[in-house]
């Protein structure tokens, strides 16, 4: 019924009679997932023993021996020669056991003074996520760079622009591709801004109320590469909004990939035939030899659901918690670990797929004017002739209806029929009835005209290479 988890290597137990039940041990254990924090835990402990030494709780010789032992322990963890045992509750207990194995119980036993697993874990999740944010940002930058170069490669190619998924107005393919780059740039900015709040050290908060030993929290923060200590020990140990904010940004990255994926899946269908996927970034069917499937895009779309689940699960965990630390907070880790793992496999595959997409230029060009997508150009041409927009809309609507009845395109309406629709419709309206003219005319801020697209490319080239130091 009971195990020895509260025995020699547990971090607590002296006031308990007998050990915890096996069922509790099994429930409580986190070492199978928090082991990935081992390097961060050891870095935290190395910073902590500096604070202990500087406050006079360790001699220089003790500090030196402990630090050497921690470096040795890190080496063993990295080689895999030190691993967690079933009896270790979490990464912190396992590593304290490892330190004691190397430094001896007397010296190793001094390390826990002035800290709690509560301030420890609140710090480690930050240092871990800060590193992961860098990795993820670098992968998002790669994707932005690919989008920018694909846009540059296809300058001057028109495609149908849609609203409500219906043909709306022709746009430049480059403009459309860049429309997928900008949200990713905002995700990068979000991660950059998030760092301000993540970049603080809860070390010194202790279990919840602070510590009595006069340990220097600035020293620890500095050693961990963080900007400084947190301001309130209760908040520091109890809050996970920094984790939730990371999770929100990670899920938004997933959502942005998913939106693009939906288009790629449709574009690759026989009906659309806008793009061909590269063999290396598409899959076949086990039964249908002809198939070429957009699995990366589908997995991106599917995994965005999973990322949203991670975020909402975490938010639900946080919503009912009184101050300060509650064990519920152990549940903060698996969702963000899963998000990190998911984005880490997804982003490179997605970027490769986009880098190798083959666009069917002639098909895109041919469909760009379909569905009377130049009608707005007629209406705006009328406005330039001082016709009120309300009337211009009405006149153009009648022209579209004439075309539908007579199976004509807008530029094919005979002069006499135009005149019959409205005196304002003179033959020179045909000047704006080309896809190229329509795109060129949309030269206002953020428009699809070539100069505006080139401006975006230049702006994105400046933003994208900014990686975190
Ligand atoms: N494994 C715990 C967590 O992830 C560490 C903190 C445990 N603290 C405690 N008082 N039981 O949150």
GROMACS .gro file of C-alpha atoms and ligand atoms in nm:
model
  481
    1UNK     CA    1   0.000   0.000   0.000
    2UNK     CA    2   0.276   0.243   0.081
    3UNK     CA    3   0.605   0.324  -0.079
    4UNK     CA    4   0.927   0.472   0.041
    5UNK     CA    5   0.884   0.799  -0.148
    6UNK     CA    6   0.902   0.989   0.178
    7UNK     CA    7   1.213   0.795   0.267
    8UNK     CA    8   1.571   0.906   0.234
    9UNK     CA    9   1.550   1.085  -0.100
   10UNK     CA   10   1.216   1.261  -0.057
   11UNK     CA   11   1.226   1.632   0.022
   12UNK     CA   12   0.971   1.595   0.303
   13UNK     CA   13   0.832   1.325   0.530
   14UNK     CA   14   0.972   1.360   0.880
   15UNK     CA   15   0.638   1.460   1.028
   16UNK     CA   16   0.456   1.174   0.855
   17UNK     CA   17   0.416   0.827   0.994
   18UNK     CA   18   0.493   0.576   0.722
   19UNK     CA   19   0.521   0.665   0.355
   20UNK     CA   20   0.257   0.788   0.112
   21UNK     CA   21   0.033   0.536  -0.061
   22UNK     CA   22   0.148   0.401  -0.397
   23UNK     CA   23  -0.160   0.560  -0.550
   24UNK     CA   24  -0.057   0.903  -0.421
   25UNK     CA   25   0.298   0.855  -0.540
   26UNK     CA   26   0.175   0.761  -0.886
   27UNK     CA   27  -0.058   1.061  -0.900
   28UNK     CA   28   0.189   1.310  -0.764
   29UNK     CA   29   0.486   1.218  -0.977
   30UNK     CA   30   0.594   1.473  -1.237
   31UNK     CA   31   0.947   1.362  -1.308
   32UNK     CA   32   0.849   1.188  -1.633
   33UNK     CA   33   0.764   1.527  -1.781
   34UNK     CA   34   0.951   1.786  -1.575
   35UNK     CA   35   1.283   1.608  -1.635
   36UNK     CA   36   1.330   1.832  -1.937
   37UNK     CA   37   1.385   2.114  -1.687
   38UNK     CA   38   1.688   1.939  -1.535
   39UNK     CA   39   1.945   2.171  -1.692
   40UNK     CA   40   1.745   2.475  -1.581
   41UNK     CA   41   1.709   2.333  -1.230
   42UNK     CA   42   2.085   2.286  -1.203
   43UNK     CA   43   2.146   2.641  -1.334
   44UNK     CA   44   1.902   2.768  -1.069
   45UNK     CA   45   2.080   2.575  -0.798
   46UNK     CA   46   2.419   2.706  -0.909
   47UNK     CA   47   2.282   3.061  -0.884
   48UNK     CA   48   2.122   2.983  -0.547
   49UNK     CA   49   2.445   2.852  -0.392
   50UNK     CA   50   2.617   3.174  -0.496
   51UNK     CA   51   2.353   3.364  -0.297
   52UNK     CA   52   2.401   3.125  -0.003
   53UNK     CA   53   2.777   3.180  -0.017
   54UNK     CA   54   2.752   3.555  -0.044
   55UNK     CA   55   2.512   3.564   0.255
   56UNK     CA   56   2.759   3.358   0.459
   57UNK     CA   57   2.581   3.021   0.469
   58UNK     CA   58   2.848   2.843   0.264
   59UNK     CA   59   3.224   2.890   0.285
   60UNK     CA   60   3.410   2.956  -0.037
   61UNK     CA   61   3.543   2.600  -0.026
   62UNK     CA   62   3.195   2.457   0.027
   63UNK     CA   63   3.060   2.668  -0.254
   64UNK     CA   64   3.335   2.557  -0.484
   65UNK     CA   65   3.281   2.190  -0.405
   66UNK     CA   66   2.905   2.220  -0.450
   67UNK     CA   67   2.945   2.404  -0.776
   68UNK     CA   68   3.185   2.140  -0.906
   69UNK     CA   69   2.938   1.873  -0.798
   70UNK     CA   70   2.656   2.049  -0.983
   71UNK     CA   71   2.866   2.069  -1.300
   72UNK     CA   72   2.942   1.698  -1.260
   73UNK     CA   73   2.573   1.627  -1.208
   74UNK     CA   74   2.483   1.822  -1.521
   75UNK     CA   75   2.735   1.616  -1.716
   76UNK     CA   76   2.582   1.295  -1.584
   77UNK     CA   77   2.232   1.414  -1.672
   78UNK     CA   78   2.342   1.506  -2.024
   79UNK     CA   79   2.516   1.171  -2.077
   80UNK     CA   80   2.218   0.988  -1.936
   81UNK     CA   81   2.421   0.827  -1.659
   82UNK     CA   82   2.210   1.003  -1.396
   83UNK     CA   83   1.839   0.947  -1.443
   84UNK     CA   84   1.531   0.984  -1.226
   85UNK     CA   85   1.420   0.684  -1.020
   86UNK     CA   86   1.060   0.575  -0.976
   87UNK     CA   87   1.088   0.698  -0.618
   88UNK     CA   88   1.176   1.054  -0.726
   89UNK     CA   89   0.872   1.280  -0.704
   90UNK     CA   90   0.990   1.552  -0.937
   91UNK     CA   91   1.296   1.690  -1.112
   92UNK     CA   92   1.392   1.891  -0.802
   93UNK     CA   93   1.391   1.588  -0.569
   94UNK     CA   94   1.577   1.375  -0.822
   95UNK     CA   95   1.850   1.633  -0.870
   96UNK     CA   96   1.890   1.692  -0.497
   97UNK     CA   97   1.941   1.318  -0.461
   98UNK     CA   98   2.199   1.332  -0.740
   99UNK     CA   99   2.380   1.625  -0.581
  100UNK     CA  100   2.394   1.447  -0.246
  101UNK     CA  101   2.534   1.137  -0.419
  102UNK     CA  102   2.822   1.349  -0.550
  103UNK     CA  103   2.878   1.612  -0.277
  104UNK     CA  104   2.779   1.405   0.025
  105UNK     CA  105   2.473   1.439   0.244
  106UNK     CA  106   2.618   1.699   0.478
  107UNK     CA  107   2.717   1.950   0.214
  108UNK     CA  108   2.442   1.859  -0.033
  109UNK     CA  109   2.191   1.895   0.247
  110UNK     CA  110   2.270   2.266   0.286
  111UNK     CA  111   2.153   2.364  -0.058
  112UNK     CA  112   1.782   2.376   0.009
  113UNK     CA  113   1.815   2.657   0.264
  114UNK     CA  114   1.619   2.968   0.172
  115UNK     CA  115   1.431   2.829  -0.123
  116UNK     CA  116   1.124   2.622  -0.188
  117UNK     CA  117   1.023   2.416  -0.484
  118UNK     CA  118   0.756   2.682  -0.525
  119UNK     CA  119   0.995   2.966  -0.613
  120UNK     CA  120   1.221   2.718  -0.786
  121UNK     CA  121   0.961   2.587  -1.031
  122UNK     CA  122   0.818   2.935  -1.090
  123UNK     CA  123   1.167   3.041  -1.201
  124UNK     CA  124   1.250   2.733  -1.408
  125UNK     CA  125   0.938   2.747  -1.617
  126UNK     CA  126   1.035   3.104  -1.710
  127UNK     CA  127   1.396   3.029  -1.801
  128UNK     CA  128   1.284   2.725  -2.000
  129UNK     CA  129   1.016   2.915  -2.192
  130UNK     CA  130   1.250   3.207  -2.261
  131UNK     CA  131   1.485   2.968  -2.440
  132UNK     CA  132   1.200   2.800  -2.625
  133UNK     CA  133   1.062   3.138  -2.730
  134UNK     CA  134   1.397   3.204  -2.897
  135UNK     CA  135   1.388   2.874  -3.083
  136UNK     CA  136   1.030   2.923  -3.193
  137UNK     CA  137   1.097   3.283  -3.300
  138UNK     CA  138   1.389   3.167  -3.514
  139UNK     CA  139   1.162   2.913  -3.685
  140UNK     CA  140   0.889   3.172  -3.742
  141UNK     CA  141   1.149   3.410  -3.887
  142UNK     CA  142   1.252   3.136  -4.130
  143UNK     CA  143   0.892   3.107  -4.245
  144UNK     CA  144   0.854   3.484  -4.281
  145UNK     CA  145   1.173   3.495  -4.486
  146UNK     CA  146   1.044   3.220  -4.714
  147UNK     CA  147   0.714   3.404  -4.762
  148UNK     CA  148   0.900   3.722  -4.849
  149UNK     CA  149   1.121   3.551  -5.105
  150UNK     CA  150   0.827   3.364  -5.258
  151UNK     CA  151   0.647   3.700  -5.286
  152UNK     CA  152   0.950   3.855  -5.452
  153UNK     CA  153   0.978   3.564  -5.692
  154UNK     CA  154   0.616   3.611  -5.808
  155UNK     CA  155   0.594   3.988  -5.845
  156UNK     CA  156   0.344   4.076  -6.115
  157UNK     CA  157   0.139   3.754  -6.093
  158UNK     CA  158  -0.231   3.826  -6.040
  159UNK     CA  159  -0.476   3.597  -5.868
  160UNK     CA  160  -0.839   3.610  -5.761
  161UNK     CA  161  -0.883   3.790  -5.431
  162UNK     CA  162  -1.176   3.665  -5.230
  163UNK     CA  163  -1.418   3.773  -4.962
  164UNK     CA  164  -1.679   3.527  -4.831
  165UNK     CA  165  -1.470   3.287  -5.041
  166UNK     CA  166  -1.627   3.441  -5.354
  167UNK     CA  167  -1.427   3.621  -5.622
  168UNK     CA  168  -1.401   3.981  -5.508
  169UNK     CA  169  -1.117   4.179  -5.666
  170UNK     CA  170  -0.796   4.071  -5.836
  171UNK     CA  171  -0.487   4.093  -5.616
  172UNK     CA  172  -0.118   4.030  -5.660
  173UNK     CA  173  -0.012   3.680  -5.551
  174UNK     CA  174   0.279   3.850  -5.372
  175UNK     CA  175   0.037   4.068  -5.175
  176UNK     CA  176  -0.160   3.759  -5.072
  177UNK     CA  177   0.155   3.575  -4.962
  178UNK     CA  178   0.270   3.874  -4.761
  179UNK     CA  179  -0.072   3.885  -4.594
  180UNK     CA  180   0.035   3.558  -4.432
  181UNK     CA  181   0.372   3.703  -4.329
  182UNK     CA  182   0.240   4.000  -4.131
  183UNK     CA  183   0.043   3.804  -3.868
  184UNK     CA  184   0.355   3.595  -3.808
  185UNK     CA  185   0.556   3.914  -3.762
  186UNK     CA  186   0.303   4.023  -3.502
  187UNK     CA  187   0.347   3.686  -3.329
  188UNK     CA  188   0.722   3.756  -3.322
  189UNK     CA  189   0.652   4.097  -3.172
  190UNK     CA  190   0.425   3.936  -2.915
  191UNK     CA  191   0.697   3.693  -2.813
  192UNK     CA  192   0.941   3.982  -2.793
  193UNK     CA  193   0.707   4.184  -2.574
  194UNK     CA  194   0.623   3.880  -2.357
  195UNK     CA  195   0.991   3.856  -2.263
  196UNK     CA  196   0.963   4.176  -2.057
  197UNK     CA  197   0.722   4.000  -1.823
  198UNK     CA  198   0.885   3.657  -1.837
  199UNK     CA  199   1.236   3.784  -1.780
  200UNK     CA  200   1.209   3.813  -1.399
  201UNK     CA  201   1.321   3.577  -1.126
  202UNK     CA  202   1.084   3.450  -0.853
  203UNK     CA  203   1.386   3.304  -0.667
  204UNK     CA  204   1.383   3.431  -0.309
  205UNK     CA  205   1.004   3.421  -0.282
  206UNK     CA  206   1.043   3.093  -0.094
  207UNK     CA  207   0.724   2.898  -0.040
  208UNK     CA  208   0.515   3.216  -0.058
  209UNK     CA  209   0.622   3.483   0.191
  210UNK     CA  210   0.989   3.542   0.110
  211UNK     CA  211   1.294   3.413   0.293
  212UNK     CA  212   1.456   3.509   0.620
  213UNK     CA  213   1.815   3.444   0.518
  214UNK     CA  214   1.892   3.771   0.341
  215UNK     CA  215   1.971   3.598   0.012
  216UNK     CA  216   2.038   3.843  -0.269
  217UNK     CA  217   1.765   3.798  -0.530
  218UNK     CA  218   1.945   4.027  -0.775
  219UNK     CA  219   2.246   3.803  -0.770
  220UNK     CA  220   2.034   3.498  -0.855
  221UNK     CA  221   1.844   3.685  -1.126
  222UNK     CA  222   2.167   3.809  -1.277
  223UNK     CA  223   2.325   3.463  -1.273
  224UNK     CA  224   2.021   3.324  -1.455
  225UNK     CA  225   2.037   3.598  -1.716
  226UNK     CA  226   1.710   3.752  -1.594
  227UNK     CA  227   1.649   4.126  -1.564
  228UNK     CA  228   1.578   4.124  -1.189
  229UNK     CA  229   1.365   3.970  -0.915
  230UNK     CA  230   0.984   3.969  -0.906
  231UNK     CA  231   0.821   4.225  -0.675
  232UNK     CA  232   0.577   4.017  -0.470
  233UNK     CA  233   0.660   3.672  -0.334
  234UNK     CA  234   0.295   3.558  -0.326
  235UNK     CA  235   0.236   3.666  -0.684
  236UNK     CA  236   0.571   3.521  -0.788
  237UNK     CA  237   0.489   3.170  -0.667
  238UNK     CA  238   0.114   3.168  -0.741
  239UNK     CA  239   0.079   3.329  -1.084
  240UNK     CA  240   0.122   3.160  -1.417
  241UNK     CA  241  -0.006   3.435  -1.643
  242UNK     CA  242   0.340   3.446  -1.801
  243UNK     CA  243   0.299   3.079  -1.893
  244UNK     CA  244  -0.055   3.139  -2.018
  245UNK     CA  245   0.059   3.432  -2.232
  246UNK     CA  246   0.327   3.217  -2.391
  247UNK     CA  247   0.059   2.953  -2.455
  248UNK     CA  248  -0.167   3.212  -2.616
  249UNK     CA  249   0.108   3.326  -2.851
  250UNK     CA  250   0.200   2.966  -2.934
  251UNK     CA  251  -0.163   2.885  -3.013
  252UNK     CA  252  -0.192   3.198  -3.228
  253UNK     CA  253   0.110   3.087  -3.431
  254UNK     CA  254  -0.072   2.757  -3.481
  255UNK     CA  255  -0.389   2.936  -3.585
  256UNK     CA  256  -0.200   3.150  -3.835
  257UNK     CA  257  -0.044   2.839  -3.991
  258UNK     CA  258  -0.386   2.677  -3.996
  259UNK     CA  259  -0.549   2.963  -4.188
  260UNK     CA  260  -0.281   2.939  -4.458
  261UNK     CA  261  -0.309   2.558  -4.454
  262UNK     CA  262  -0.676   2.573  -4.534
  263UNK     CA  263  -0.593   2.771  -4.848
  264UNK     CA  264  -0.309   2.544  -4.951
  265UNK     CA  265  -0.533   2.238  -4.918
  266UNK     CA  266  -0.794   2.398  -5.141
  267UNK     CA  267  -0.538   2.540  -5.384
  268UNK     CA  268  -0.388   2.194  -5.436
  269UNK     CA  269  -0.723   2.039  -5.541
  270UNK     CA  270  -0.793   1.956  -5.907
  271UNK     CA  271  -1.076   2.211  -5.911
  272UNK     CA  272  -0.852   2.498  -5.808
  273UNK     CA  273  -0.518   2.378  -5.941
  274UNK     CA  274  -0.345   2.692  -5.808
  275UNK     CA  275  -0.044   2.506  -5.667
  276UNK     CA  276   0.149   2.185  -5.687
  277UNK     CA  277   0.311   2.048  -5.373
  278UNK     CA  278   0.668   1.931  -5.391
  279UNK     CA  279   0.708   1.553  -5.361
  280UNK     CA  280   0.926   1.593  -5.053
  281UNK     CA  281   0.651   1.785  -4.875
  282UNK     CA  282   0.347   1.579  -4.971
  283UNK     CA  283   0.238   1.222  -4.916
  284UNK     CA  284   0.087   0.939  -5.115
  285UNK     CA  285  -0.199   0.703  -5.050
  286UNK     CA  286  -0.155   0.337  -4.960
  287UNK     CA  287  -0.436   0.238  -5.195
  288UNK     CA  288  -0.474   0.514  -5.456
  289UNK     CA  289  -0.151   0.533  -5.656
  290UNK     CA  290  -0.236   0.869  -5.814
  291UNK     CA  291  -0.276   1.055  -5.482
  292UNK     CA  292  -0.061   1.341  -5.365
  293UNK     CA  293  -0.186   1.467  -5.033
  294UNK     CA  294  -0.127   1.797  -4.852
  295UNK     CA  295  -0.059   1.625  -4.519
  296UNK     CA  296   0.163   1.900  -4.379
  297UNK     CA  297  -0.109   2.157  -4.423
  298UNK     CA  298  -0.366   1.918  -4.278
  299UNK     CA  299  -0.145   1.841  -3.980
  300UNK     CA  300  -0.092   2.214  -3.925
  301UNK     CA  301  -0.468   2.263  -3.929
  302UNK     CA  302  -0.520   1.966  -3.699
  303UNK     CA  303  -0.242   2.057  -3.460
  304UNK     CA  304  -0.376   2.409  -3.424
  305UNK     CA  305  -0.676   2.244  -3.255
  306UNK     CA  306  -0.441   2.067  -3.022
  307UNK     CA  307  -0.258   2.394  -2.943
  308UNK     CA  308  -0.588   2.564  -2.863
  309UNK     CA  309  -0.665   2.269  -2.633
  310UNK     CA  310  -0.335   2.315  -2.453
  311UNK     CA  311  -0.410   2.684  -2.400
  312UNK     CA  312  -0.767   2.635  -2.280
  313UNK     CA  313  -0.665   2.346  -2.054
  314UNK     CA  314  -0.405   2.566  -1.889
  315UNK     CA  315  -0.646   2.859  -1.851
  316UNK     CA  316  -0.902   2.628  -1.689
  317UNK     CA  317  -0.638   2.502  -1.446
  318UNK     CA  318  -0.560   2.859  -1.341
  319UNK     CA  319  -0.907   2.999  -1.307
  320UNK     CA  320  -1.010   2.880  -0.961
  321UNK     CA  321  -0.687   2.907  -0.768
  322UNK     CA  322  -0.665   3.097  -0.440
  323UNK     CA  323  -0.328   3.244  -0.344
  324UNK     CA  324  -0.058   3.127  -0.314
  325UNK     CA  325   0.096   2.804  -0.453
  326UNK     CA  326  -0.143   2.515  -0.514
  327UNK     CA  327  -0.041   2.179  -0.647
  328UNK     CA  328  -0.276   2.235  -0.940
  329UNK     CA  329   0.007   2.447  -1.076
  330UNK     CA  330   0.203   2.132  -1.154
  331UNK     CA  331  -0.043   2.104  -1.445
  332UNK     CA  332   0.100   2.418  -1.607
  333UNK     CA  333   0.388   2.233  -1.764
  334UNK     CA  334   0.258   1.959  -1.992
  335UNK     CA  335   0.043   2.195  -2.200
  336UNK     CA  336   0.331   2.429  -2.281
  337UNK     CA  337   0.577   2.141  -2.327
  338UNK     CA  338   0.334   1.994  -2.578
  339UNK     CA  339   0.305   2.330  -2.753
  340UNK     CA  340   0.681   2.365  -2.777
  341UNK     CA  341   0.716   2.011  -2.913
  342UNK     CA  342   0.429   2.062  -3.156
  343UNK     CA  343   0.560   2.388  -3.301
  344UNK     CA  344   0.912   2.247  -3.314
  345UNK     CA  345   0.808   1.968  -3.551
  346UNK     CA  346   0.547   2.169  -3.735
  347UNK     CA  347   0.723   2.492  -3.828
  348UNK     CA  348   1.019   2.347  -4.024
  349UNK     CA  349   0.789   2.115  -4.222
  350UNK     CA  350   0.548   2.398  -4.293
  351UNK     CA  351   0.828   2.630  -4.403
  352UNK     CA  352   0.965   2.361  -4.634
  353UNK     CA  353   0.622   2.312  -4.787
  354UNK     CA  354   0.583   2.686  -4.855
  355UNK     CA  355   0.939   2.715  -4.988
  356UNK     CA  356   0.872   2.444  -5.246
  357UNK     CA  357   0.513   2.521  -5.349
  358UNK     CA  358   0.487   2.554  -5.724
  359UNK     CA  359   0.237   2.822  -5.825
  360UNK     CA  360   0.037   2.772  -6.145
  361UNK     CA  361   0.084   3.127  -6.271
  362UNK     CA  362  -0.125   3.097  -6.586
  363UNK     CA  363  -0.418   2.947  -6.397
  364UNK     CA  364  -0.404   3.223  -6.132
  365UNK     CA  365  -0.384   3.492  -6.401
  366UNK     CA  366  -0.666   3.340  -6.599
  367UNK     CA  367  -0.899   3.324  -6.300
  368UNK     CA  368  -0.807   3.668  -6.163
  369UNK     CA  369  -1.082   3.854  -6.356
  370UNK     CA  370  -1.344   3.578  -6.325
  371UNK     CA  371  -1.669   3.644  -6.142
  372UNK     CA  372  -1.682   4.009  -6.262
  373UNK     CA  373  -1.409   4.090  -6.013
  374UNK     CA  374  -1.340   4.418  -6.197
  375UNK     CA  375  -1.685   4.558  -6.119
  376UNK     CA  376  -1.551   4.774  -5.836
  377UNK     CA  377  -1.308   4.926  -6.085
  378UNK     CA  378  -1.603   5.033  -6.301
  379UNK     CA  379  -1.781   5.185  -6.001
  380UNK     CA  380  -1.469   5.372  -5.889
  381UNK     CA  381  -1.406   5.490  -6.247
  382UNK     CA  382  -1.758   5.639  -6.239
  383UNK     CA  383  -1.684   5.804  -5.905
  384UNK     CA  384  -1.378   5.965  -6.061
  385UNK     CA  385  -1.621   6.101  -6.326
  386UNK     CA  386  -1.808   6.261  -6.033
  387UNK     CA  387  -2.095   6.013  -6.027
  388UNK     CA  388  -2.218   5.958  -5.669
  389UNK     CA  389  -2.102   5.617  -5.544
  390UNK     CA  390  -2.459   5.510  -5.480
  391UNK     CA  391  -2.542   5.566  -5.847
  392UNK     CA  392  -2.210   5.422  -5.961
  393UNK     CA  393  -2.284   5.102  -5.766
  394UNK     CA  394  -2.627   5.083  -5.925
  395UNK     CA  395  -2.500   5.145  -6.280
  396UNK     CA  396  -2.227   4.884  -6.241
  397UNK     CA  397  -2.475   4.637  -6.098
  398UNK     CA  398  -2.689   4.678  -6.408
  399UNK     CA  399  -2.383   4.628  -6.627
  400UNK     CA  400  -2.301   4.302  -6.444
  401UNK     CA  401  -2.657   4.182  -6.483
  402UNK     CA  402  -2.645   4.265  -6.859
  403UNK     CA  403  -2.326   4.059  -6.883
  404UNK     CA  404  -2.479   3.765  -6.702
  405UNK     CA  405  -2.784   3.767  -6.931
  406UNK     CA  406  -2.576   3.796  -7.245
  407UNK     CA  407  -2.284   3.575  -7.135
  408UNK     CA  408  -2.033   3.858  -7.173
  409UNK     CA  409  -1.739   3.982  -6.972
  410UNK     CA  410  -1.750   4.345  -6.855
  411UNK     CA  411  -1.508   4.465  -7.123
  412UNK     CA  412  -1.716   4.297  -7.397
  413UNK     CA  413  -2.032   4.508  -7.351
  414UNK     CA  414  -2.095   4.695  -7.678
  415UNK     CA  415  -2.078   5.076  -7.666
  416UNK     CA  416  -2.448   5.115  -7.744
  417UNK     CA  417  -2.549   4.881  -7.462
  418UNK     CA  418  -2.327   5.067  -7.220
  419UNK     CA  419  -2.485   5.394  -7.321
  420UNK     CA  420  -2.829   5.237  -7.272
  421UNK     CA  421  -2.736   5.139  -6.917
  422UNK     CA  422  -2.610   5.489  -6.833
  423UNK     CA  423  -2.495   5.803  -7.010
  424UNK     CA  424  -2.193   5.797  -6.782
  425UNK     CA  425  -2.072   5.464  -6.922
  426UNK     CA  426  -1.847   5.572  -7.207
  427UNK     CA  427  -1.615   5.337  -7.401
  428UNK     CA  428  -1.301   5.459  -7.220
  429UNK     CA  429  -1.423   5.266  -6.911
  430UNK     CA  430  -1.251   4.970  -7.081
  431UNK     CA  431  -0.919   5.129  -6.981
  432UNK     CA  432  -0.976   5.012  -6.624
  433UNK     CA  433  -1.115   4.675  -6.724
  434UNK     CA  434  -0.788   4.487  -6.712
  435UNK     CA  435  -0.648   4.291  -6.421
  436UNK     CA  436  -0.316   4.470  -6.450
  437UNK     CA  437  -0.486   4.810  -6.449
  438UNK     CA  438  -0.703   4.716  -6.154
  439UNK     CA  439  -0.406   4.604  -5.945
  440UNK     CA  440  -0.199   4.904  -6.048
  441UNK     CA  441  -0.479   5.138  -5.948
  442UNK     CA  442  -0.486   5.007  -5.590
  443UNK     CA  443  -0.184   5.208  -5.492
  444UNK     CA  444  -0.322   5.351  -5.169
  445UNK     CA  445  -0.156   5.264  -4.837
  446UNK     CA  446  -0.132   4.887  -4.790
  447UNK     CA  447  -0.282   4.821  -5.134
  448UNK     CA  448  -0.200   4.546  -5.381
  449UNK     CA  449  -0.018   4.772  -5.636
  450UNK     CA  450   0.343   4.683  -5.708
  451UNK     CA  451   0.505   4.981  -5.527
  452UNK     CA  452   0.311   4.899  -5.210
  453UNK     CA  453   0.414   4.532  -5.235
  454UNK     CA  454   0.778   4.630  -5.281
  455UNK     CA  455   0.752   4.853  -4.973
  456UNK     CA  456   0.623   4.559  -4.772
  457UNK     CA  457   0.905   4.338  -4.888
  458UNK     CA  458   1.159   4.601  -4.783
  459UNK     CA  459   0.988   4.647  -4.445
  460UNK     CA  460   0.966   4.274  -4.377
  461UNK     CA  461   1.330   4.225  -4.474
  462UNK     CA  462   1.420   4.474  -4.200
  463UNK     CA  463   1.198   4.317  -3.934
  464UNK     CA  464   1.249   3.947  -3.994
  465UNK     CA  465   1.623   3.909  -3.926
  466UNK     CA  466   1.582   4.049  -3.572
  467UNK     CA  467   1.641   3.742  -3.362
  468UNK     CA  468   1.670   3.755  -2.985
  469UNK     CA  469   2.030   3.781  -2.866
  470LIG     N1  470   0.634   1.960  -0.911
  470LIG     C1  471   0.585   2.079  -0.854
  470LIG     C2  472   0.525   2.169  -0.962
  470LIG     O1  473   0.549   2.145  -1.073
  470LIG     C3  474   0.694   2.152  -0.787
  470LIG     C4  475   0.650   2.233  -0.672
  470LIG     C5  476   0.598   2.144  -0.566
  470LIG     N2  477   0.575   2.218  -0.449
  470LIG     C6  478   0.511   2.165  -0.348
  470LIG     N3  479   0.497   2.238  -0.243
  470LIG     N4  480   0.459   2.044  -0.352
  470LIG     O2  481   0.453   2.264  -0.936
   0.00000   0.00000   0.00000
